Amino acid sequence: MNFYERPVSELRPGDHAWLAYTNNEEQATIVGDFVYDGLRTQEKVVYVTDSRPHELPGMLSRFGIDPTPFAEVGQLRLITLEQSCLTRGRFDPDRLLTTLDREVDVAFDQGFRAVRLTADLSWALRQPGGADLMLGCEHRFDAAVGASTMALAICQLDRGQCSPEELAALRDKHEVLVEVNPEFDDGVLKITRTFRPLGLRLEGELDGVRHAVFADTLTNIVPRAQKIHLDFKRLDFIDLGALNLLATWAMRMPGGYGLVLDNLPPDVADVIDMLGWHRFPGLSRGQGEQQ
Amino acid sequence: MSRDEKLVHEALLYRGRDEFLATVLPFVRDALEADVMMLAVVPQPAIEALRDSLGSASTSVGFLDASTFYEHPVRTIAAYSQVVTQAAPRRVWALAEPSWQGRSPAEVMEWARYESIVNAAFETSGARVICPYDVGELSGEVVAEAKRTHPRLLDATGRWTSLGYLPPKDFNRECDRSPLPPPPPRAERLRFEKAEDLRGLRRFVADYATRRRMADSALAKLHIAMDEVAGNAVRHGTPPMELRVWTEGGRLICEVADYGHWHPDALVGFLPPGEGLGLWGARMLVDLVQIRAGWSGTYIRLHTRLSR
């Protein structure tokens, strides 16, 4: 199946999106936005989980809210695994599909214009035969959500719980890969956090007008005491000031850390070669592109 | 600065291979004894002659072919700077013979300027450099410039102080004394005034360069250099600012003009900077940067060859 990446805020009814998160922070960032956007825009949010409302990813850490009041009035519905998808303690995909169908109908009857569904099924994958069960139900779930004019869904999986083969097979069942919202996007430059590897993806043109916002994003988002990757694949222009800014920033990182430039376009690699990598002591070539 | 950190930069005026070898071989042998890094950046025939004469000792000399090393004056200075830095704490001694044959008068002037800037760039490096000039082969102008760009001269008979020597800033000011010819009427122009306009300038240049089949890699470098220069005009210049683009003699020329009264250092952008990149970066990325700054305004021209 062809798939495309879409920021969480751009998910639309009919989208059955996939999230293989790398760590809790990525989950909190994406799922947190998904739930929060729903609550904020009077959409129904249905979350299959044994957690309590204030424990949902990102609610407290990102937004500082306890969504319990939304649960009390029915806009946020948490359904336990026992109530939604377990039969005698085993993952039961038929039961999950029935549950979600029912929840969409209920939301419709309640007058919501959209319903957001999400579940983290990493645990089910670890049950005997779990991967096959999940693969078997994804297409039915895809058909159900895809045909809906009001349902949008995110299937969550903890990357660390799956084998690469399972990940690839499950990803192929989804048309949309959900990713974080960009930290910045003015139509010229887009800056998006990446979690695997940790860093930022830059797209468009990074010029003098955008130095300040880029420096702020680096400072606010990226921890200094780590190796940080910057993905240049879709960066069409970077000026000398920005290269200098990267070098200055990297110099302030603790010893042994630095900025790794991934997918350097050949033209940019050529420019840095010409000016001399020794002028950018904290920067190093990463993987991809460049010749 | 202790005395031995001072650069020694001499022009050797020689006639023919024998005179060349007779003068440079003692210098090379001294270098090998002094445990310095000895570099010979000379034309291929001279490399072979030196290897033959030195025998097994030639393995301690770094040989580089001058025809490929001397392609771009600012890049050459940067490359030598790297050599000096990497050799430290050892000193660098060099035989450095740029290629002069086949250069246009404008190129000869840029390489003479390069010879002059060497005095400033390596002033405290402790390097010893002999630049051989084949006076039997080279034009009178090239030899005359050598006497103005090297503080000391030598030939088969001995060494002496060059009376015509000009300090680098004076030499550079002289190089840039005459005004640049005005842009031709066919030049395409675009006004700009703020940083937000630079993106439009990049589009404008890309459009013009693509119509003239400039290679993508050259355009990418021109974009960065032009952006730097135009950005400086926005920050420090006086409106109206204008970008002019035209082609001339197989080159695309991109001029940034403003009405500011800028009085740059005569060596601005020629020496590798300690930090920041600025105009040096622009000079590194295009084939030639010309600057004229005075009461009539500031004009910076970037030259990029259209084909390689």
CSV table of N, CA and C in Angstrom, one decimal, chain A residues 187-188 205-210 237-241 243-244 267-268 270-271 274-276 278-280, chain B residues 75 82 195-196 199 202-203 216-217 220-221 223-224 227-228 272-273 276-278 280-282 284-285:
chain,number,residue,atom,x,y,z
A,187,GLY,N,5.4,28.5,5.3
A,187,GLY,CA,5.3,28.3,3.9
A,187,GLY,C,6.6,28.4,3.2
A,188,VAL,N,7.6,28.9,3.8
A,188,VAL,CA,9.0,28.9,3.2
A,188,VAL,C,9.9,27.9,3.9
A,205,GLU,N,13.4,26.7,2.8
A,205,GLU,CA,14.5,27.6,2.7
A,205,GLU,C,14.8,28.2,4.0
A,206,LEU,N,16.1,28.1,4.5
A,206,LEU,CA,16.5,28.6,5.8
A,206,LEU,C,17.4,29.8,5.5
A,207,ASP,N,16.8,31.0,5.5
A,207,ASP,CA,17.5,32.2,5.2
A,207,ASP,C,17.5,33.2,6.4
A,208,GLY,N,18.1,34.4,6.2
A,208,GLY,CA,18.3,35.3,7.3
A,208,GLY,C,17.0,35.7,8.0
A,209,VAL,N,15.9,35.7,7.3
A,209,VAL,CA,14.6,36.1,8.0
A,209,VAL,C,14.3,35.0,9.0
A,210,ARG,N,14.8,33.8,8.8
A,210,ARG,CA,14.3,32.7,9.6
A,210,ARG,C,15.4,32.2,10.6
A,237,PHE,N,17.5,25.5,0.4
A,237,PHE,CA,18.5,26.6,0.6
A,237,PHE,C,18.9,26.8,2.0
A,238,ILE,N,20.2,27.0,2.2
A,238,ILE,CA,20.6,27.4,3.6
A,238,ILE,C,21.7,28.5,3.4
A,239,ASP,N,21.6,29.6,4.1
A,239,ASP,CA,22.6,30.7,3.9
A,239,ASP,C,23.8,30.5,4.8
A,240,LEU,N,24.8,31.3,4.6
A,240,LEU,CA,26.0,31.2,5.4
A,240,LEU,C,25.8,31.5,6.8
A,241,GLY,N,24.9,32.5,7.1
A,241,GLY,CA,24.5,32.8,8.5
A,241,GLY,C,24.0,31.6,9.2
A,243,LEU,N,24.5,28.4,8.5
A,243,LEU,CA,25.6,27.4,8.7
A,243,LEU,C,26.5,27.8,9.9
A,244,ASN,N,26.7,29.1,10.0
A,244,ASN,CA,27.4,29.7,11.1
A,244,ASN,C,26.7,29.5,12.4
A,267,ASP,N,24.7,19.7,-3.2
A,267,ASP,CA,25.1,21.1,-3.4
A,267,ASP,C,25.5,21.7,-2.0
A,268,VAL,N,24.8,21.3,-1.0
A,268,VAL,CA,25.2,21.9,0.4
A,268,VAL,C,26.5,21.2,0.9
A,270,ASP,N,28.8,20.2,-1.0
A,270,ASP,CA,29.9,20.8,-1.8
A,270,ASP,C,30.3,22.1,-1.2
A,271,VAL,N,29.3,22.9,-0.8
A,271,VAL,CA,29.6,24.2,-0.2
A,271,VAL,C,30.4,24.1,1.1
A,274,MET,N,33.9,23.1,0.4
A,274,MET,CA,34.7,24.2,-0.1
A,274,MET,C,35.1,25.1,1.0
A,275,LEU,N,34.2,25.4,1.9
A,275,LEU,CA,34.5,26.3,3.0
A,275,LEU,C,35.4,25.6,4.0
A,276,GLY,N,35.3,24.3,4.1
A,276,GLY,CA,36.1,23.5,5.0
A,276,GLY,C,35.3,23.1,6.2
A,278,HIS,N,36.5,22.0,8.8
A,278,HIS,CA,37.2,22.4,10.1
A,278,HIS,C,36.6,23.7,10.6
A,279,ARG,N,35.9,24.5,9.7
A,279,ARG,CA,35.3,25.7,10.2
A,279,ARG,C,34.0,25.5,11.0
A,280,PHE,N,33.6,24.2,11.0
A,280,PHE,CA,32.3,23.9,11.6
A,280,PHE,C,32.6,22.7,12.5
B,75,ARG,N,40.5,30.6,-2.6
B,75,ARG,CA,40.5,29.1,-2.2
B,75,ARG,C,42.0,28.7,-2.0
B,82,GLN,N,45.2,26.1,5.7
B,82,GLN,CA,45.0,24.7,6.2
B,82,GLN,C,46.3,24.0,6.4
B,195,ALA,N,15.0,42.3,4.2
B,195,ALA,CA,15.4,40.9,4.2
B,195,ALA,C,14.4,40.0,3.6
B,196,GLU,N,13.2,40.3,3.7
B,196,GLU,CA,12.1,39.4,3.1
B,196,GLU,C,12.2,39.4,1.6
B,199,ARG,N,14.4,36.4,-0.9
B,199,ARG,CA,13.9,35.1,-1.5
B,199,ARG,C,13.6,35.4,-2.9
B,202,ARG,N,16.6,35.5,-5.0
B,202,ARG,CA,17.1,34.1,-5.3
B,202,ARG,C,16.3,33.6,-6.5
B,203,ARG,N,15.0,33.8,-6.5
B,203,ARG,CA,14.2,33.3,-7.6
B,203,ARG,C,14.6,34.0,-8.9
B,216,ASP,N,23.6,23.4,-11.9
B,216,ASP,CA,23.0,23.6,-10.6
B,216,ASP,C,23.9,23.8,-9.5
B,217,SER,N,25.1,23.2,-9.6
B,217,SER,CA,26.0,23.3,-8.4
B,217,SER,C,26.6,24.7,-8.4
B,220,ALA,N,23.8,27.0,-7.1
B,220,ALA,CA,23.7,26.9,-5.6
B,220,ALA,C,24.7,27.7,-4.9
B,221,LYS,N,25.9,27.8,-5.4
B,221,LYS,CA,26.9,28.6,-4.7
B,221,LYS,C,26.7,30.1,-5.0
B,223,HIS,N,23.8,31.4,-5.4
B,223,HIS,CA,22.7,31.8,-4.5
B,223,HIS,C,23.2,32.2,-3.1
B,224,ILE,N,24.0,31.4,-2.6
B,224,ILE,CA,24.5,31.6,-1.2
B,224,ILE,C,25.4,32.9,-1.2
B,227,ASP,N,23.1,35.9,-1.7
B,227,ASP,CA,22.3,36.1,-0.6
B,227,ASP,C,23.1,36.8,0.6
B,228,GLU,N,24.3,36.4,0.7
B,228,GLU,CA,25.2,37.0,1.7
B,228,GLU,C,25.4,38.5,1.4
B,272,PRO,N,41.0,34.1,5.4
B,272,PRO,CA,40.0,33.2,6.1
B,272,PRO,C,39.7,33.8,7.5
B,273,PRO,N,38.4,33.9,7.8
B,273,PRO,CA,38.0,34.6,9.1
B,273,PRO,C,38.2,33.7,10.3
B,276,GLY,N,32.7,33.4,11.8
B,276,GLY,CA,31.8,34.0,10.8
B,276,GLY,C,32.3,33.7,9.5
B,277,LEU,N,31.6,33.9,8.5
B,277,LEU,CA,32.0,33.6,7.1
B,277,LEU,C,31.9,34.8,6.2
B,278,GLY,N,30.8,35.5,6.2
B,278,GLY,CA,30.6,36.7,5.6
B,278,GLY,C,31.1,36.8,4.1
B,280,TRP,N,34.1,36.6,3.0
B,280,TRP,CA,35.1,35.6,2.7
B,280,TRP,C,34.3,34.4,2.1
B,281,GLY,N,33.2,34.0,2.7
B,281,GLY,CA,32.4,32.9,2.2
B,281,GLY,C,32.0,33.1,0.8
B,282,ALA,N,31.5,34.4,0.5
B,282,ALA,CA,31.0,34.7,-0.9
B,282,ALA,C,32.2,34.6,-1.8
B,284,MET,N,34.8,32.7,-1.6
B,284,MET,CA,35.1,31.3,-1.8
B,284,MET,C,34.2,30.6,-2.8
B,285,LEU,N,32.9,31.1,-2.8
B,285,LEU,CA,31.9,30.3,-3.5
B,285,LEU,C,31.8,30.6,-5.0
